[in-house]
Amino acid sequence: MAPTLYHYWPVPITDESESMSSSQKLSWLEWLGILWIPVVMGLSVALIIFVVKTNSKACRDGLLVEQECHNVTSLLERQLTQTRQALQGTMDQATTCNKTVVTLSASLVKEKAWGQEQLTRGEKLQGEIETLKQQLQAALEEVKQLRSEPRPLTIPLSCPFVLPQDHPNPPPKTQASLCLGNPHCSGHKV
């Protein structure tokens, strides 16, 4: 067959609306629908790829590791809280112990001062005791000396002598013999 040549005469275009027929015109909604088809298709493919990857073994293992990490973190946080509480309790005990040490130190200082005062007082009393011992020794020496010296006999003058009349050996009738043994007699030196 022989080629046929079709020739169309150019039509001058003065207005688009006049040149195109109504069947050839696409509305803007149709254009929007045509553009959205590849976008929806692309998103669908991306969603399918995402679902496949999230259900993969590596993703599940990662989720398990993340859960285990969360559990370990929770455990460590609880242990840290317990350790902080124990530390606070220990610090409170240390504060109490420090206050007790300060109180005991003050008491010890007072007791040392009181002990030193008692020691000084004891030494003073010991000195007084030694002085009194010396005075006692001197008094004993004086008594011993006085006992060894002869002394005159004290005879009471106003004591009547009371002896029975029938005594076999009547004492001599001296003033000294009249007063011996009578506590009411007043003494008189002969």
mmCIF file with all atom_site columns, C-alpha atoms in Angstrom:
data_model
loop_
_atom_site.group_PDB
_atom_site.id
_atom_site.type_symbol
_atom_site.label_atom_id
_atom_site.label_alt_id
_atom_site.label_comp_id
_atom_site.label_asym_id
_atom_site.label_entity_id
_atom_site.label_seq_id
_atom_site.pdbx_PDB_ins_code
_atom_site.Cartn_x
_atom_site.Cartn_y
_atom_site.Cartn_z
_atom_site.occupancy
_atom_site.B_iso_or_equiv
_atom_site.pdbx_formal_charge
_atom_site.auth_seq_id
_atom_site.auth_comp_id
_atom_site.auth_asym_id
_atom_site.auth_atom_id
_atom_site.pdbx_PDB_model_num
ATOM 1   C CA . MET A 1 1   ? 0.000   0.000   0.000   1.00 0.00 ? 1   MET A CA 1
ATOM 2   C CA . ALA A 1 2   ? 1.073   3.371   -0.758  1.00 0.00 ? 2   ALA A CA 1
ATOM 3   C CA . PRO A 1 3   ? 1.623   5.914   1.841   1.00 0.00 ? 3   PRO A CA 1
ATOM 4   C CA . THR A 1 4   ? -1.031  8.425   2.125   1.00 0.00 ? 4   THR A CA 1
ATOM 5   C CA . LEU A 1 5   ? -0.371  11.794  3.244   1.00 0.00 ? 5   LEU A CA 1
ATOM 6   C CA . TYR A 1 6   ? -2.870  13.599  5.195   1.00 0.00 ? 6   TYR A CA 1
ATOM 7   C CA . HIS A 1 7   ? -2.560  17.227  5.457   1.00 0.00 ? 7   HIS A CA 1
ATOM 8   C CA . TYR A 1 8   ? -4.403  19.423  7.831   1.00 0.00 ? 8   TYR A CA 1
ATOM 9   C CA . TRP A 1 9   ? -4.557  23.058  7.282   1.00 0.00 ? 9   TRP A CA 1
ATOM 10  C CA . PRO A 1 10  ? -3.402  25.112  10.161  1.00 0.00 ? 10  PRO A CA 1
ATOM 11  C CA . VAL A 1 11  ? -6.169  26.760  12.004  1.00 0.00 ? 11  VAL A CA 1
ATOM 12  C CA . PRO A 1 12  ? -5.429  30.092  13.501  1.00 0.00 ? 12  PRO A CA 1
ATOM 13  C CA . ILE A 1 13  ? -5.806  30.017  17.259  1.00 0.00 ? 13  ILE A CA 1
ATOM 14  C CA . THR A 1 14  ? -7.342  33.103  18.580  1.00 0.00 ? 14  THR A CA 1
ATOM 15  C CA . ASP A 1 15  ? -8.818  31.782  21.806  1.00 0.00 ? 15  ASP A CA 1
ATOM 16  C CA . GLU A 1 16  ? -8.104  28.544  23.625  1.00 0.00 ? 16  GLU A CA 1
ATOM 17  C CA . SER A 1 17  ? -11.679 27.968  24.509  1.00 0.00 ? 17  SER A CA 1
ATOM 18  C CA . GLU A 1 18  ? -12.686 28.248  20.931  1.00 0.00 ? 18  GLU A CA 1
ATOM 19  C CA . SER A 1 19  ? -9.980  26.009  19.611  1.00 0.00 ? 19  SER A CA 1
ATOM 20  C CA . MET A 1 20  ? -10.480 23.117  21.961  1.00 0.00 ? 20  MET A CA 1
ATOM 21  C CA . SER A 1 21  ? -13.530 21.145  22.127  1.00 0.00 ? 21  SER A CA 1
ATOM 22  C CA . SER A 1 22  ? -15.263 20.529  25.406  1.00 0.00 ? 22  SER A CA 1
ATOM 23  C CA . SER A 1 23  ? -14.316 16.851  25.352  1.00 0.00 ? 23  SER A CA 1
ATOM 24  C CA . GLN A 1 24  ? -10.619 17.696  25.212  1.00 0.00 ? 24  GLN A CA 1
ATOM 25  C CA . LYS A 1 25  ? -10.713 20.001  28.221  1.00 0.00 ? 25  LYS A CA 1
ATOM 26  C CA . LEU A 1 26  ? -9.751  18.475  31.606  1.00 0.00 ? 26  LEU A CA 1
ATOM 27  C CA . SER A 1 27  ? -11.074 20.017  34.702  1.00 0.00 ? 27  SER A CA 1
ATOM 28  C CA . TRP A 1 28  ? -8.789  20.899  37.562  1.00 0.00 ? 28  TRP A CA 1
ATOM 29  C CA . LEU A 1 29  ? -10.340 18.114  39.684  1.00 0.00 ? 29  LEU A CA 1
ATOM 30  C CA . GLU A 1 30  ? -9.396  15.572  37.081  1.00 0.00 ? 30  GLU A CA 1
ATOM 31  C CA . TRP A 1 31  ? -5.846  16.889  37.013  1.00 0.00 ? 31  TRP A CA 1
ATOM 32  C CA . LEU A 1 32  ? -5.711  16.727  40.826  1.00 0.00 ? 32  LEU A CA 1
ATOM 33  C CA . GLY A 1 33  ? -6.986  13.146  40.769  1.00 0.00 ? 33  GLY A CA 1
ATOM 34  C CA . ILE A 1 34  ? -4.376  12.207  38.188  1.00 0.00 ? 34  ILE A CA 1
ATOM 35  C CA . LEU A 1 35  ? -1.577  13.717  40.323  1.00 0.00 ? 35  LEU A CA 1
ATOM 36  C CA . TRP A 1 36  ? -2.771  12.018  43.507  1.00 0.00 ? 36  TRP A CA 1
ATOM 37  C CA . ILE A 1 37  ? -2.645  8.526   42.087  1.00 0.00 ? 37  ILE A CA 1
ATOM 38  C CA . PRO A 1 38  ? 1.202   8.313   42.073  1.00 0.00 ? 38  PRO A CA 1
ATOM 39  C CA . VAL A 1 39  ? 1.373   9.941   45.516  1.00 0.00 ? 39  VAL A CA 1
ATOM 40  C CA . VAL A 1 40  ? -1.042  7.406   47.007  1.00 0.00 ? 40  VAL A CA 1
ATOM 41  C CA . MET A 1 41  ? 0.776   4.587   45.267  1.00 0.00 ? 41  MET A CA 1
ATOM 42  C CA . GLY A 1 42  ? 4.115   5.785   46.649  1.00 0.00 ? 42  GLY A CA 1
ATOM 43  C CA . LEU A 1 43  ? 2.748   6.086   50.158  1.00 0.00 ? 43  LEU A CA 1
ATOM 44  C CA . SER A 1 44  ? 1.205   2.632   49.923  1.00 0.00 ? 44  SER A CA 1
ATOM 45  C CA . VAL A 1 45  ? 4.521   1.133   48.856  1.00 0.00 ? 45  VAL A CA 1
ATOM 46  C CA . ALA A 1 46  ? 6.313   2.973   51.682  1.00 0.00 ? 46  ALA A CA 1
ATOM 47  C CA . LEU A 1 47  ? 3.736   1.712   54.198  1.00 0.00 ? 47  LEU A CA 1
ATOM 48  C CA . ILE A 1 48  ? 4.145   -1.857  52.993  1.00 0.00 ? 48  ILE A CA 1
ATOM 49  C CA . ILE A 1 49  ? 7.927   -1.582  53.284  1.00 0.00 ? 49  ILE A CA 1
ATOM 50  C CA . PHE A 1 50  ? 7.572   -0.108  56.805  1.00 0.00 ? 50  PHE A CA 1
ATOM 51  C CA . VAL A 1 51  ? 5.221   -2.907  57.926  1.00 0.00 ? 51  VAL A CA 1
ATOM 52  C CA . VAL A 1 52  ? 7.565   -5.542  56.554  1.00 0.00 ? 52  VAL A CA 1
ATOM 53  C CA . LYS A 1 53  ? 10.561  -3.976  58.294  1.00 0.00 ? 53  LYS A CA 1
ATOM 54  C CA . THR A 1 54  ? 8.763   -3.547  61.618  1.00 0.00 ? 54  THR A CA 1
ATOM 55  C CA . ASN A 1 55  ? 7.763   -7.201  61.617  1.00 0.00 ? 55  ASN A CA 1
ATOM 56  C CA . SER A 1 56  ? 11.282  -8.333  60.791  1.00 0.00 ? 56  SER A CA 1
ATOM 57  C CA . LYS A 1 57  ? 13.387  -10.330 63.289  1.00 0.00 ? 57  LYS A CA 1
ATOM 58  C CA . ALA A 1 58  ? 15.904  -7.515  63.775  1.00 0.00 ? 58  ALA A CA 1
ATOM 59  C CA . CYS A 1 59  ? 13.146  -5.079  64.692  1.00 0.00 ? 59  CYS A CA 1
ATOM 60  C CA . ARG A 1 60  ? 11.591  -7.518  67.159  1.00 0.00 ? 60  ARG A CA 1
ATOM 61  C CA . ASP A 1 61  ? 15.037  -8.150  68.662  1.00 0.00 ? 61  ASP A CA 1
ATOM 62  C CA . GLY A 1 62  ? 15.549  -4.400  68.924  1.00 0.00 ? 62  GLY A CA 1
ATOM 63  C CA . LEU A 1 63  ? 12.218  -4.040  70.722  1.00 0.00 ? 63  LEU A CA 1
ATOM 64  C CA . LEU A 1 64  ? 13.187  -6.809  73.136  1.00 0.00 ? 64  LEU A CA 1
ATOM 65  C CA . VAL A 1 65  ? 16.543  -5.132  73.783  1.00 0.00 ? 65  VAL A CA 1
ATOM 66  C CA . GLU A 1 66  ? 14.803  -1.811  74.326  1.00 0.00 ? 66  GLU A CA 1
ATOM 67  C CA . GLN A 1 67  ? 12.357  -3.429  76.796  1.00 0.00 ? 67  GLN A CA 1
ATOM 68  C CA . GLU A 1 68  ? 15.222  -5.136  78.626  1.00 0.00 ? 68  GLU A CA 1
ATOM 69  C CA . CYS A 1 69  ? 17.117  -1.851  78.754  1.00 0.00 ? 69  CYS A CA 1
ATOM 70  C CA . HIS A 1 70  ? 14.023  -0.155  80.174  1.00 0.00 ? 70  HIS A CA 1
ATOM 71  C CA . ASN A 1 71  ? 13.697  -2.894  82.820  1.00 0.00 ? 71  ASN A CA 1
ATOM 72  C CA . VAL A 1 72  ? 17.375  -2.583  83.787  1.00 0.00 ? 72  VAL A CA 1
ATOM 73  C CA . THR A 1 73  ? 17.027  1.205   83.937  1.00 0.00 ? 73  THR A CA 1
ATOM 74  C CA . SER A 1 74  ? 13.997  0.876   86.224  1.00 0.00 ? 74  SER A CA 1
ATOM 75  C CA . LEU A 1 75  ? 15.900  -1.538  88.472  1.00 0.00 ? 75  LEU A CA 1
ATOM 76  C CA . LEU A 1 76  ? 18.898  0.784   88.624  1.00 0.00 ? 76  LEU A CA 1
ATOM 77  C CA . GLU A 1 77  ? 16.646  3.741   89.446  1.00 0.00 ? 77  GLU A CA 1
ATOM 78  C CA . ARG A 1 78  ? 15.073  1.779   92.335  1.00 0.00 ? 78  ARG A CA 1
ATOM 79  C CA . GLN A 1 79  ? 18.511  0.761   93.607  1.00 0.00 ? 79  GLN A CA 1
ATOM 80  C CA . LEU A 1 80  ? 19.696  4.363   93.334  1.00 0.00 ? 80  LEU A CA 1
ATOM 81  C CA . THR A 1 81  ? 16.659  5.535   95.314  1.00 0.00 ? 81  THR A CA 1
ATOM 82  C CA . GLN A 1 82  ? 17.317  2.907   97.998  1.00 0.00 ? 82  GLN A CA 1
ATOM 83  C CA . THR A 1 83  ? 20.986  3.849   98.116  1.00 0.00 ? 83  THR A CA 1
ATOM 84  C CA . ARG A 1 84  ? 20.101  7.525   98.486  1.00 0.00 ? 84  ARG A CA 1
ATOM 85  C CA . GLN A 1 85  ? 17.702  6.694   101.314 1.00 0.00 ? 85  GLN A CA 1
ATOM 86  C CA . ALA A 1 86  ? 20.360  4.563   103.021 1.00 0.00 ? 86  ALA A CA 1
ATOM 87  C CA . LEU A 1 87  ? 22.888  7.349   102.559 1.00 0.00 ? 87  LEU A CA 1
ATOM 88  C CA . GLN A 1 88  ? 20.471  9.872   104.061 1.00 0.00 ? 88  GLN A CA 1
ATOM 89  C CA . GLY A 1 89  ? 19.904  7.548   107.028 1.00 0.00 ? 89  GLY A CA 1
ATOM 90  C CA . THR A 1 90  ? 23.651  7.120   107.461 1.00 0.00 ? 90  THR A CA 1
ATOM 91  C CA . MET A 1 91  ? 24.159  10.882  107.284 1.00 0.00 ? 91  MET A CA 1
ATOM 92  C CA . ASP A 1 92  ? 21.452  11.365  109.923 1.00 0.00 ? 92  ASP A CA 1
ATOM 93  C CA . GLN A 1 93  ? 23.186  8.802   112.141 1.00 0.00 ? 93  GLN A CA 1
ATOM 94  C CA . ALA A 1 94  ? 26.522  10.527  111.566 1.00 0.00 ? 94  ALA A CA 1
ATOM 95  C CA . THR A 1 95  ? 24.968  13.856  112.558 1.00 0.00 ? 95  THR A CA 1
ATOM 96  C CA . THR A 1 96  ? 23.545  12.267  115.710 1.00 0.00 ? 96  THR A CA 1
ATOM 97  C CA . CYS A 1 97  ? 26.913  10.666  116.472 1.00 0.00 ? 97  CYS A CA 1
ATOM 98  C CA . ASN A 1 98  ? 28.689  13.985  115.971 1.00 0.00 ? 98  ASN A CA 1
ATOM 99  C CA . LYS A 1 99  ? 26.271  15.696  118.365 1.00 0.00 ? 99  LYS A CA 1
ATOM 100 C CA . THR A 1 100 ? 26.828  12.888  120.863 1.00 0.00 ? 100 THR A CA 1
ATOM 101 C CA . VAL A 1 101 ? 30.592  13.216  120.514 1.00 0.00 ? 101 VAL A CA 1
ATOM 102 C CA . VAL A 1 102 ? 30.361  16.975  121.111 1.00 0.00 ? 102 VAL A CA 1
ATOM 103 C CA . THR A 1 103 ? 28.157  16.409  124.163 1.00 0.00 ? 103 THR A CA 1
ATOM 104 C CA . LEU A 1 104 ? 30.442  13.692  125.513 1.00 0.00 ? 104 LEU A CA 1
ATOM 105 C CA . SER A 1 105 ? 33.509  15.844  124.880 1.00 0.00 ? 105 SER A CA 1
ATOM 106 C CA . ALA A 1 106 ? 31.948  18.702  126.828 1.00 0.00 ? 106 ALA A CA 1
ATOM 107 C CA . SER A 1 107 ? 31.027  16.284  129.623 1.00 0.00 ? 107 SER A CA 1
ATOM 108 C CA . LEU A 1 108 ? 34.555  14.880  129.600 1.00 0.00 ? 108 LEU A CA 1
ATOM 109 C CA . VAL A 1 109 ? 36.022  18.374  129.895 1.00 0.00 ? 109 VAL A CA 1
ATOM 110 C CA . LYS A 1 110 ? 33.693  19.092  132.837 1.00 0.00 ? 110 LYS A CA 1
ATOM 111 C CA . GLU A 1 111 ? 34.573  15.762  134.449 1.00 0.00 ? 111 GLU A CA 1
ATOM 112 C CA . LYS A 1 112 ? 38.288  16.438  134.004 1.00 0.00 ? 112 LYS A CA 1
ATOM 113 C CA . ALA A 1 113 ? 37.877  19.869  135.577 1.00 0.00 ? 113 ALA A CA 1
ATOM 114 C CA . TRP A 1 114 ? 35.861  18.366  138.437 1.00 0.00 ? 114 TRP A CA 1
ATOM 115 C CA . GLY A 1 115 ? 38.455  15.583  138.838 1.00 0.00 ? 115 GLY A CA 1
ATOM 116 C CA . GLN A 1 116 ? 41.265  18.130  138.886 1.00 0.00 ? 116 GLN A CA 1
ATOM 117 C CA . GLU A 1 117 ? 39.338  20.146  141.476 1.00 0.00 ? 117 GLU A CA 1
ATOM 118 C CA . GLN A 1 118 ? 38.826  17.010  143.559 1.00 0.00 ? 118 GLN A CA 1
ATOM 119 C CA . LEU A 1 119 ? 42.518  16.151  143.230 1.00 0.00 ? 119 LEU A CA 1
ATOM 120 C CA . THR A 1 120 ? 43.494  19.639  144.356 1.00 0.00 ? 120 THR A CA 1
ATOM 121 C CA . ARG A 1 121 ? 41.015  19.438  147.215 1.00 0.00 ? 121 ARG A CA 1
ATOM 122 C CA . GLY A 1 122 ? 42.337  15.974  148.130 1.00 0.00 ? 122 GLY A CA 1
ATOM 123 C CA . GLU A 1 123 ? 45.898  17.281  148.158 1.00 0.00 ? 123 GLU A CA 1
ATOM 124 C CA . LYS A 1 124 ? 44.792  20.179  150.353 1.00 0.00 ? 124 LYS A CA 1
ATOM 125 C CA . LEU A 1 125 ? 42.987  17.796  152.699 1.00 0.00 ? 125 LEU A CA 1
ATOM 126 C CA . GLN A 1 126 ? 46.035  15.503  152.711 1.00 0.00 ? 126 GLN A CA 1
ATOM 127 C CA . GLY A 1 127 ? 48.138  18.486  153.789 1.00 0.00 ? 127 GLY A CA 1
ATOM 128 C CA . GLU A 1 128 ? 45.632  19.299  156.521 1.00 0.00 ? 128 GLU A CA 1
ATOM 129 C CA . ILE A 1 129 ? 45.681  15.640  157.616 1.00 0.00 ? 129 ILE A CA 1
ATOM 130 C CA . GLU A 1 130 ? 49.479  15.712  157.795 1.00 0.00 ? 130 GLU A CA 1
ATOM 131 C CA . THR A 1 131 ? 49.308  18.918  159.838 1.00 0.00 ? 131 THR A CA 1
ATOM 132 C CA . LEU A 1 132 ? 46.744  17.364  162.169 1.00 0.00 ? 132 LEU A CA 1
ATOM 133 C CA . LYS A 1 133 ? 48.883  14.206  162.472 1.00 0.00 ? 133 LYS A CA 1
ATOM 134 C CA . GLN A 1 134 ? 51.853  16.345  163.449 1.00 0.00 ? 134 GLN A CA 1
ATOM 135 C CA . GLN A 1 135 ? 49.708  18.217  165.952 1.00 0.00 ? 135 GLN A CA 1
ATOM 136 C CA . LEU A 1 136 ? 48.409  14.920  167.342 1.00 0.00 ? 136 LEU A CA 1
ATOM 137 C CA . GLN A 1 137 ? 51.932  13.524  167.554 1.00 0.00 ? 137 GLN A CA 1
ATOM 138 C CA . ALA A 1 138 ? 53.055  16.661  169.386 1.00 0.00 ? 138 ALA A CA 1
ATOM 139 C CA . ALA A 1 139 ? 50.058  16.388  171.723 1.00 0.00 ? 139 ALA A CA 1
ATOM 140 C CA . LEU A 1 140 ? 50.850  12.708  172.396 1.00 0.00 ? 140 LEU A CA 1
ATOM 141 C CA . GLU A 1 141 ? 54.460  13.594  173.132 1.00 0.00 ? 141 GLU A CA 1
ATOM 142 C CA . GLU A 1 142 ? 53.282  16.289  175.525 1.00 0.00 ? 142 GLU A CA 1
ATOM 143 C CA . VAL A 1 143 ? 50.900  13.849  177.230 1.00 0.00 ? 143 VAL A CA 1
ATOM 144 C CA . LYS A 1 144 ? 53.675  11.274  177.504 1.00 0.00 ? 144 LYS A CA 1
ATOM 145 C CA . GLN A 1 145 ? 55.990  13.875  178.971 1.00 0.00 ? 145 GLN A CA 1
ATOM 146 C CA . LEU A 1 146 ? 53.349  15.039  181.402 1.00 0.00 ? 146 LEU A CA 1
ATOM 147 C CA . ARG A 1 147 ? 52.673  11.477  182.528 1.00 0.00 ? 147 ARG A CA 1
ATOM 148 C CA . SER A 1 148 ? 56.341  10.849  183.178 1.00 0.00 ? 148 SER A CA 1
ATOM 149 C CA . GLU A 1 149 ? 56.723  13.955  185.381 1.00 0.00 ? 149 GLU A CA 1
ATOM 150 C CA . PRO A 1 150 ? 55.590  13.698  189.018 1.00 0.00 ? 150 PRO A CA 1
ATOM 151 C CA . ARG A 1 151 ? 52.633  15.926  189.860 1.00 0.00 ? 151 ARG A CA 1
ATOM 152 C CA . PRO A 1 152 ? 51.144  17.028  193.054 1.00 0.00 ? 152 PRO A CA 1
ATOM 153 C CA . LEU A 1 153 ? 48.040  15.209  194.208 1.00 0.00 ? 153 LEU A CA 1
ATOM 154 C CA . THR A 1 154 ? 44.795  17.093  194.094 1.00 0.00 ? 154 THR A CA 1
ATOM 155 C CA . ILE A 1 155 ? 42.740  16.788  197.312 1.00 0.00 ? 155 ILE A CA 1
ATOM 156 C CA . PRO A 1 156 ? 39.279  18.153  197.690 1.00 0.00 ? 156 PRO A CA 1
ATOM 157 C CA . LEU A 1 157 ? 38.711  20.118  200.859 1.00 0.00 ? 157 LEU A CA 1
ATOM 158 C CA . SER A 1 158 ? 35.009  19.891  201.138 1.00 0.00 ? 158 SER A CA 1
ATOM 159 C CA . CYS A 1 159 ? 34.570  16.111  200.690 1.00 0.00 ? 159 CYS A CA 1
ATOM 160 C CA . PRO A 1 160 ? 33.468  14.114  203.677 1.00 0.00 ? 160 PRO A CA 1
ATOM 161 C CA . PHE A 1 161 ? 34.954  10.682  203.790 1.00 0.00 ? 161 PHE A CA 1
ATOM 162 C CA . VAL A 1 162 ? 32.427  7.875   203.755 1.00 0.00 ? 162 VAL A CA 1
ATOM 163 C CA . LEU A 1 163 ? 33.723  4.544   205.114 1.00 0.00 ? 163 LEU A CA 1
ATOM 164 C CA . PRO A 1 164 ? 31.908  2.098   207.209 1.00 0.00 ? 164 PRO A CA 1
ATOM 165 C CA . GLN A 1 165 ? 32.682  2.366   210.928 1.00 0.00 ? 165 GLN A CA 1
ATOM 166 C CA . ASP A 1 166 ? 33.578  -1.265  211.341 1.00 0.00 ? 166 ASP A CA 1
ATOM 167 C CA . HIS A 1 167 ? 36.182  -1.332  208.569 1.00 0.00 ? 167 HIS A CA 1
ATOM 168 C CA . PRO A 1 168 ? 39.146  -3.475  209.750 1.00 0.00 ? 168 PRO A CA 1
ATOM 169 C CA . ASN A 1 169 ? 41.860  -1.139  208.474 1.00 0.00 ? 169 ASN A CA 1
ATOM 170 C CA . PRO A 1 170 ? 40.627  2.360   208.483 1.00 0.00 ? 170 PRO A CA 1
ATOM 171 C CA . PRO A 1 171 ? 42.782  4.664   206.424 1.00 0.00 ? 171 PRO A CA 1
ATOM 172 C CA . PRO A 1 172 ? 44.609  7.484   208.056 1.00 0.00 ? 172 PRO A CA 1
ATOM 173 C CA . LYS A 1 173 ? 42.488  10.539  208.529 1.00 0.00 ? 173 LYS A CA 1
ATOM 174 C CA . THR A 1 174 ? 44.149  12.764  205.947 1.00 0.00 ? 174 THR A CA 1
ATOM 175 C CA . GLN A 1 175 ? 42.416  15.031  203.542 1.00 0.00 ? 175 GLN A CA 1
ATOM 176 C CA . ALA A 1 176 ? 43.649  12.962  200.526 1.00 0.00 ? 176 ALA A CA 1
ATOM 177 C CA . SER A 1 177 ? 42.283  9.728   201.866 1.00 0.00 ? 177 SER A CA 1
ATOM 178 C CA . LEU A 1 178 ? 38.906  11.313  202.492 1.00 0.00 ? 178 LEU A CA 1
ATOM 179 C CA . CYS A 1 179 ? 38.323  12.249  198.851 1.00 0.00 ? 179 CYS A CA 1
ATOM 180 C CA . LEU A 1 180 ? 39.498  9.184   196.938 1.00 0.00 ? 180 LEU A CA 1
ATOM 181 C CA . GLY A 1 181 ? 36.685  7.491   195.108 1.00 0.00 ? 181 GLY A CA 1
ATOM 182 C CA . ASN A 1 182 ? 34.114  10.270  195.648 1.00 0.00 ? 182 ASN A CA 1
ATOM 183 C CA . PRO A 1 183 ? 33.117  12.040  192.403 1.00 0.00 ? 183 PRO A CA 1
ATOM 184 C CA . HIS A 1 184 ? 31.546  15.015  194.209 1.00 0.00 ? 184 HIS A CA 1
ATOM 185 C CA . CYS A 1 185 ? 34.718  16.189  195.774 1.00 0.00 ? 185 CYS A CA 1
ATOM 186 C CA . SER A 1 186 ? 36.493  19.221  194.424 1.00 0.00 ? 186 SER A CA 1
ATOM 187 C CA . GLY A 1 187 ? 40.216  18.773  194.164 1.00 0.00 ? 187 GLY A CA 1
ATOM 188 C CA . HIS A 1 188 ? 42.827  20.657  196.184 1.00 0.00 ? 188 HIS A CA 1
ATOM 189 C CA . LYS A 1 189 ? 46.580  20.418  195.947 1.00 0.00 ? 189 LYS A CA 1
ATOM 190 C CA . VAL A 1 190 ? 48.322  19.323  199.120 1.00 0.00 ? 190 VAL A CA 1
#
